[in-house]
């Protein structure tokens, strides 16, 4: 792999941090109850972006999609060059009611303190959004012209499913016959101690993402008085079904994106572990057993089951006529929503329990190549900016808006170029979300070099 010689980027980190701080002060919050969404915050956020990045908004072609989402186009100068899409969402998750006072600084203050920029969206993902724009603005000032055409897509409703934002942007690009040679969206971070066997930081570049489906299990029974009950009530039958599902679990398997991930980190392991992993045919059952011990690695090798809601019964002495459970499943690439439903019907469907697929289900994505030119470019830039870091293909377990682009691109990568501790990772959607200025400076350099390389 050819190295990047001059990884210099001239963005002033102090000024950039102040701009990020201002970005965090806009309450561009997505609420499940869409009546609560404050549209004018999104519109003033856009005005702020236009003022903060005058060159970008003057020279790029700007299109508003569904009024709130923004699509920007930077025309490439290369002959037969491709098109690259960089994504980020403008909206943030709400601050949970009752946790406001647990924040060191108010969540929409954008406080610059202790070497950190604090606020909702600092990690997920206004830093990413601002970083892309900072890089583009700086490159324009330096008179840079990309070979490939570069699109920037900033959705406004990722946190509630992206149906009005990126779903429409993707459909719009498809209607114009545009195919993308690569897409980069949020995803894995750069983690230390992500796997106990590896000491170097690992950049987790999602080459696939798990599917998501929620099933409703409905158990029905005749009602009546609790003084003459049957042996099992609707609630009892439902509980037994849930118990069977949790005990049984889905079969483990090590292939696709998860296998690529382990292949990438094997060379960094100790000799013993290297031998074990290299002889997968021999040690596979052992490895799978070890991987199921941690919730993080367990999620990489099987469809997961999470019983999240339950409901039933109206009165202490009335037999319930119905009990319901809501169960969320995350599905490995190569499998399907219908496959999950069939399996659940087999395990839990006894006693007349009905299984229904809830809306907002998505099949898993395809697996993008980890040997493509674009993946190599991302890895090269990672190695240049983040020293001693391994770039590894990964399976993203959460949903991203990038899934909407599958029809127009087969190379979709999900990566957040931020060095972060496991502890700070938990502040996403939680309390005290923040990014260090040091991490932000590297993020800026990442996007600057990435665009230059593209
Ligand atoms: Zn996000």
mmCIF file of C-alpha atoms in Angstrom, residues 90-274:
data_model
loop_
_atom_site.group_PDB
_atom_site.id
_atom_site.type_symbol
_atom_site.label_atom_id
_atom_site.label_comp_id
_atom_site.label_asym_id
_atom_site.label_seq_id
_atom_site.Cartn_x
_atom_site.Cartn_y
_atom_site.Cartn_z
ATOM 1 C CA UNK A 90 -28.077 16.797 11.118
ATOM 2 C CA UNK A 91 -30.517 15.501 13.697
ATOM 3 C CA UNK A 92 -29.657 14.275 17.171
ATOM 4 C CA UNK A 93 -31.335 11.994 19.693
ATOM 5 C CA UNK A 94 -33.385 13.694 22.424
ATOM 6 C CA UNK A 95 -31.961 14.118 25.908
ATOM 7 C CA UNK A 96 -33.870 11.728 28.142
ATOM 8 C CA UNK A 97 -36.259 13.605 30.405
ATOM 9 C CA UNK A 98 -34.895 13.685 33.936
ATOM 10 C CA UNK A 99 -31.218 13.347 32.943
ATOM 11 C CA UNK A 100 -30.607 17.029 32.046
ATOM 12 C CA UNK A 101 -29.035 17.726 35.418
ATOM 13 C CA UNK A 102 -26.669 14.765 35.166
ATOM 14 C CA UNK A 103 -24.769 16.578 32.403
ATOM 15 C CA UNK A 104 -21.599 18.372 33.464
ATOM 16 C CA UNK A 105 -22.578 21.161 31.033
ATOM 17 C CA UNK A 106 -26.077 21.644 29.601
ATOM 18 C CA UNK A 107 -26.542 19.310 26.599
ATOM 19 C CA UNK A 108 -27.084 22.129 24.089
ATOM 20 C CA UNK A 109 -24.453 24.501 25.450
ATOM 21 C CA UNK A 110 -21.618 23.375 23.162
ATOM 22 C CA UNK A 111 -19.309 24.130 26.080
ATOM 23 C CA UNK A 112 -15.584 24.187 25.227
ATOM 24 C CA UNK A 113 -13.879 23.014 28.354
ATOM 25 C CA UNK A 114 -11.109 20.703 29.615
ATOM 26 C CA UNK A 115 -9.979 20.039 26.034
ATOM 27 C CA UNK A 116 -13.440 18.783 25.088
ATOM 28 C CA UNK A 117 -16.383 20.058 23.099
ATOM 29 C CA UNK A 118 -19.505 19.052 25.040
ATOM 30 C CA UNK A 119 -23.030 18.469 23.878
ATOM 31 C CA UNK A 120 -25.629 16.247 22.268
ATOM 32 C CA UNK A 121 -24.343 15.391 18.785
ATOM 33 C CA UNK A 122 -20.628 15.796 19.624
ATOM 34 C CA UNK A 123 -20.126 12.154 18.610
ATOM 35 C CA UNK A 124 -23.408 11.272 16.877
ATOM 36 C CA UNK A 125 -22.749 13.003 14.618
ATOM 37 C CA UNK A 126 -22.373 16.743 14.162
ATOM 38 C CA UNK A 127 -18.590 16.409 14.536
ATOM 39 C CA UNK A 128 -18.624 14.150 11.505
ATOM 40 C CA UNK A 129 -20.904 16.529 9.571
ATOM 41 C CA UNK A 130 -18.863 19.612 10.464
ATOM 42 C CA UNK A 131 -15.620 17.723 9.771
ATOM 43 C CA UNK A 132 -16.667 16.957 6.204
ATOM 44 C CA UNK A 133 -17.599 20.605 5.622
ATOM 45 C CA UNK A 134 -14.413 21.919 7.277
ATOM 46 C CA UNK A 135 -12.338 19.694 4.991
ATOM 47 C CA UNK A 136 -14.252 20.741 1.883
ATOM 48 C CA UNK A 137 -14.031 24.444 2.770
ATOM 49 C CA UNK A 138 -10.285 24.210 3.351
ATOM 50 C CA UNK A 139 -9.684 22.233 0.156
ATOM 51 C CA UNK A 140 -11.642 24.826 -1.802
ATOM 52 C CA UNK A 141 -9.518 27.596 -0.287
ATOM 53 C CA UNK A 142 -6.442 25.656 -1.394
ATOM 54 C CA UNK A 143 -7.928 25.497 -4.889
ATOM 55 C CA UNK A 144 -8.233 21.728 -4.815
ATOM 56 C CA UNK A 145 -10.304 20.035 -7.514
ATOM 57 C CA UNK A 146 -11.414 16.442 -6.992
ATOM 58 C CA UNK A 147 -11.125 13.823 -9.733
ATOM 59 C CA UNK A 148 -14.300 12.045 -8.627
ATOM 60 C CA UNK A 149 -17.569 13.867 -8.146
ATOM 61 C CA UNK A 150 -18.240 14.134 -4.449
ATOM 62 C CA UNK A 151 -21.749 14.230 -3.037
ATOM 63 C CA UNK A 152 -22.510 15.188 0.528
ATOM 64 C CA UNK A 153 -25.842 14.002 1.926
ATOM 65 C CA UNK A 154 -27.042 15.455 5.194
ATOM 66 C CA UNK A 155 -30.253 13.803 6.338
ATOM 67 C CA UNK A 156 -32.550 15.348 8.929
ATOM 68 C CA UNK A 157 -34.315 12.322 10.428
ATOM 69 C CA UNK A 158 -31.819 9.487 10.869
ATOM 70 C CA UNK A 159 -32.650 9.043 14.521
ATOM 71 C CA UNK A 160 -36.239 8.189 13.634
ATOM 72 C CA UNK A 161 -35.508 5.973 10.637
ATOM 73 C CA UNK A 162 -34.488 8.318 7.794
ATOM 74 C CA UNK A 163 -37.652 7.767 5.789
ATOM 75 C CA UNK A 164 -38.111 11.444 4.925
ATOM 76 C CA UNK A 165 -34.424 12.292 4.521
ATOM 77 C CA UNK A 166 -31.957 9.810 3.104
ATOM 78 C CA UNK A 167 -34.637 7.503 1.717
ATOM 79 C CA UNK A 168 -35.657 10.439 -0.512
ATOM 80 C CA UNK A 169 -32.118 11.526 -1.355
ATOM 81 C CA UNK A 170 -31.290 7.977 -2.464
ATOM 82 C CA UNK A 171 -34.458 7.758 -4.555
ATOM 83 C CA UNK A 172 -33.685 11.149 -6.099
ATOM 84 C CA UNK A 173 -30.146 10.112 -7.109
ATOM 85 C CA UNK A 174 -31.457 6.808 -8.454
ATOM 86 C CA UNK A 175 -34.074 8.641 -10.535
ATOM 87 C CA UNK A 176 -31.258 10.609 -12.167
ATOM 88 C CA UNK A 177 -29.457 7.391 -13.027
ATOM 89 C CA UNK A 178 -26.540 8.105 -10.716
ATOM 90 C CA UNK A 179 -24.488 5.159 -9.469
ATOM 91 C CA UNK A 180 -22.077 5.691 -6.596
ATOM 92 C CA UNK A 181 -18.666 4.029 -6.562
ATOM 93 C CA UNK A 182 -18.607 4.307 -2.770
ATOM 94 C CA UNK A 183 -20.613 5.573 0.191
ATOM 95 C CA UNK A 184 -19.207 6.494 3.589
ATOM 96 C CA UNK A 185 -21.563 6.879 6.541
ATOM 97 C CA UNK A 186 -21.240 6.765 10.325
ATOM 98 C CA UNK A 187 -20.443 3.403 11.877
ATOM 99 C CA UNK A 188 -17.616 1.804 13.826
ATOM 100 C CA UNK A 189 -15.250 4.001 15.856
ATOM 101 C CA UNK A 190 -11.554 3.596 16.593
ATOM 102 C CA UNK A 191 -11.416 1.570 19.769
ATOM 103 C CA UNK A 192 -8.693 0.410 22.047
ATOM 104 C CA UNK A 193 -9.223 -2.956 23.693
ATOM 105 C CA UNK A 194 -12.115 -3.725 21.378
ATOM 106 C CA UNK A 195 -10.906 -7.289 21.396
ATOM 107 C CA UNK A 196 -9.000 -8.433 24.449
ATOM 108 C CA UNK A 197 -6.399 -10.212 22.346
ATOM 109 C CA UNK A 198 -5.288 -7.049 20.502
ATOM 110 C CA UNK A 199 -3.569 -4.099 22.157
ATOM 111 C CA UNK A 200 -3.366 -1.691 19.211
ATOM 112 C CA UNK A 201 -6.377 0.528 18.489
ATOM 113 C CA UNK A 202 -8.677 -0.925 15.827
ATOM 114 C CA UNK A 203 -10.593 1.180 13.304
ATOM 115 C CA UNK A 204 -13.878 -0.655 12.808
ATOM 116 C CA UNK A 205 -14.953 -0.051 9.223
ATOM 117 C CA UNK A 206 -18.422 -1.492 8.713
ATOM 118 C CA UNK A 207 -18.651 -3.411 5.425
ATOM 119 C CA UNK A 208 -22.128 -4.682 6.259
ATOM 120 C CA UNK A 209 -24.883 -3.981 8.720
ATOM 121 C CA UNK A 210 -27.241 -6.302 10.484
ATOM 122 C CA UNK A 211 -30.925 -6.297 9.684
ATOM 123 C CA UNK A 212 -33.530 -5.357 12.222
ATOM 124 C CA UNK A 213 -36.970 -6.747 12.849
ATOM 125 C CA UNK A 214 -39.388 -6.564 15.702
ATOM 126 C CA UNK A 215 -41.891 -9.358 16.227
ATOM 127 C CA UNK A 216 -45.018 -9.213 18.306
ATOM 128 C CA UNK A 217 -45.986 -12.424 20.091
ATOM 129 C CA UNK A 218 -49.636 -12.632 20.988
ATOM 130 C CA UNK A 219 -50.963 -15.224 23.384
ATOM 131 C CA UNK A 220 -54.741 -15.582 23.716
ATOM 132 C CA UNK A 221 -56.941 -17.517 26.121
ATOM 133 C CA UNK A 222 -60.489 -17.650 27.400
ATOM 134 C CA UNK A 223 -61.082 -15.148 30.195
ATOM 135 C CA UNK A 224 -62.819 -15.844 33.471
ATOM 136 C CA UNK A 225 -62.354 -15.584 37.196
ATOM 137 C CA UNK A 226 -59.007 -16.294 38.784
ATOM 138 C CA UNK A 227 -60.612 -18.543 41.399
ATOM 139 C CA UNK A 228 -61.052 -21.327 38.826
ATOM 140 C CA UNK A 229 -58.026 -20.901 36.579
ATOM 141 C CA UNK A 230 -56.655 -23.184 33.869
ATOM 142 C CA UNK A 231 -53.161 -24.541 34.464
ATOM 143 C CA UNK A 232 -51.590 -21.878 32.179
ATOM 144 C CA UNK A 233 -53.020 -18.413 31.571
ATOM 145 C CA UNK A 234 -52.262 -16.384 28.446
ATOM 146 C CA UNK A 235 -49.424 -14.778 30.417
ATOM 147 C CA UNK A 236 -48.028 -18.134 31.510
ATOM 148 C CA UNK A 237 -48.023 -19.461 27.951
ATOM 149 C CA UNK A 238 -46.342 -16.321 26.682
ATOM 150 C CA UNK A 239 -43.704 -16.485 29.418
ATOM 151 C CA UNK A 240 -42.882 -20.075 28.523
ATOM 152 C CA UNK A 241 -42.462 -19.086 24.873
ATOM 153 C CA UNK A 242 -40.110 -16.260 25.810
ATOM 154 C CA UNK A 243 -38.138 -18.586 28.037
ATOM 155 C CA UNK A 244 -37.703 -21.103 25.206
ATOM 156 C CA UNK A 245 -36.543 -18.396 22.813
ATOM 157 C CA UNK A 246 -33.966 -16.956 25.201
ATOM 158 C CA UNK A 247 -32.666 -20.361 26.188
ATOM 159 C CA UNK A 248 -32.431 -21.687 22.651
ATOM 160 C CA UNK A 249 -30.859 -18.625 20.958
ATOM 161 C CA UNK A 250 -29.885 -18.627 17.287
ATOM 162 C CA UNK A 251 -27.043 -20.720 15.968
ATOM 163 C CA UNK A 252 -23.612 -19.083 15.915
ATOM 164 C CA UNK A 253 -21.672 -18.711 12.708
ATOM 165 C CA UNK A 254 -18.432 -17.108 11.716
ATOM 166 C CA UNK A 255 -18.484 -15.865 8.155
ATOM 167 C CA UNK A 256 -18.846 -12.760 6.018
ATOM 168 C CA UNK A 257 -18.000 -9.450 7.681
ATOM 169 C CA UNK A 258 -17.268 -11.004 11.086
ATOM 170 C CA UNK A 259 -14.791 -13.437 9.558
ATOM 171 C CA UNK A 260 -13.113 -10.614 7.622
ATOM 172 C CA UNK A 261 -12.791 -8.724 10.911
ATOM 173 C CA UNK A 262 -11.027 -11.573 12.661
ATOM 174 C CA UNK A 263 -8.793 -12.179 9.644
ATOM 175 C CA UNK A 264 -7.679 -8.555 9.828
ATOM 176 C CA UNK A 265 -6.758 -8.648 13.506
ATOM 177 C CA UNK A 266 -5.202 -12.137 13.663
ATOM 178 C CA UNK A 267 -1.705 -10.870 12.755
ATOM 179 C CA UNK A 268 -1.835 -8.643 15.847
ATOM 180 C CA UNK A 269 -2.622 -11.420 18.282
ATOM 181 C CA UNK A 270 -0.241 -13.333 20.493
ATOM 182 C CA UNK A 271 1.280 -16.483 18.994
ATOM 183 C CA UNK A 272 -1.071 -18.886 20.755
ATOM 184 C CA UNK A 273 -4.195 -17.006 19.731
ATOM 185 C CA UNK A 274 -2.818 -16.617 16.222
#
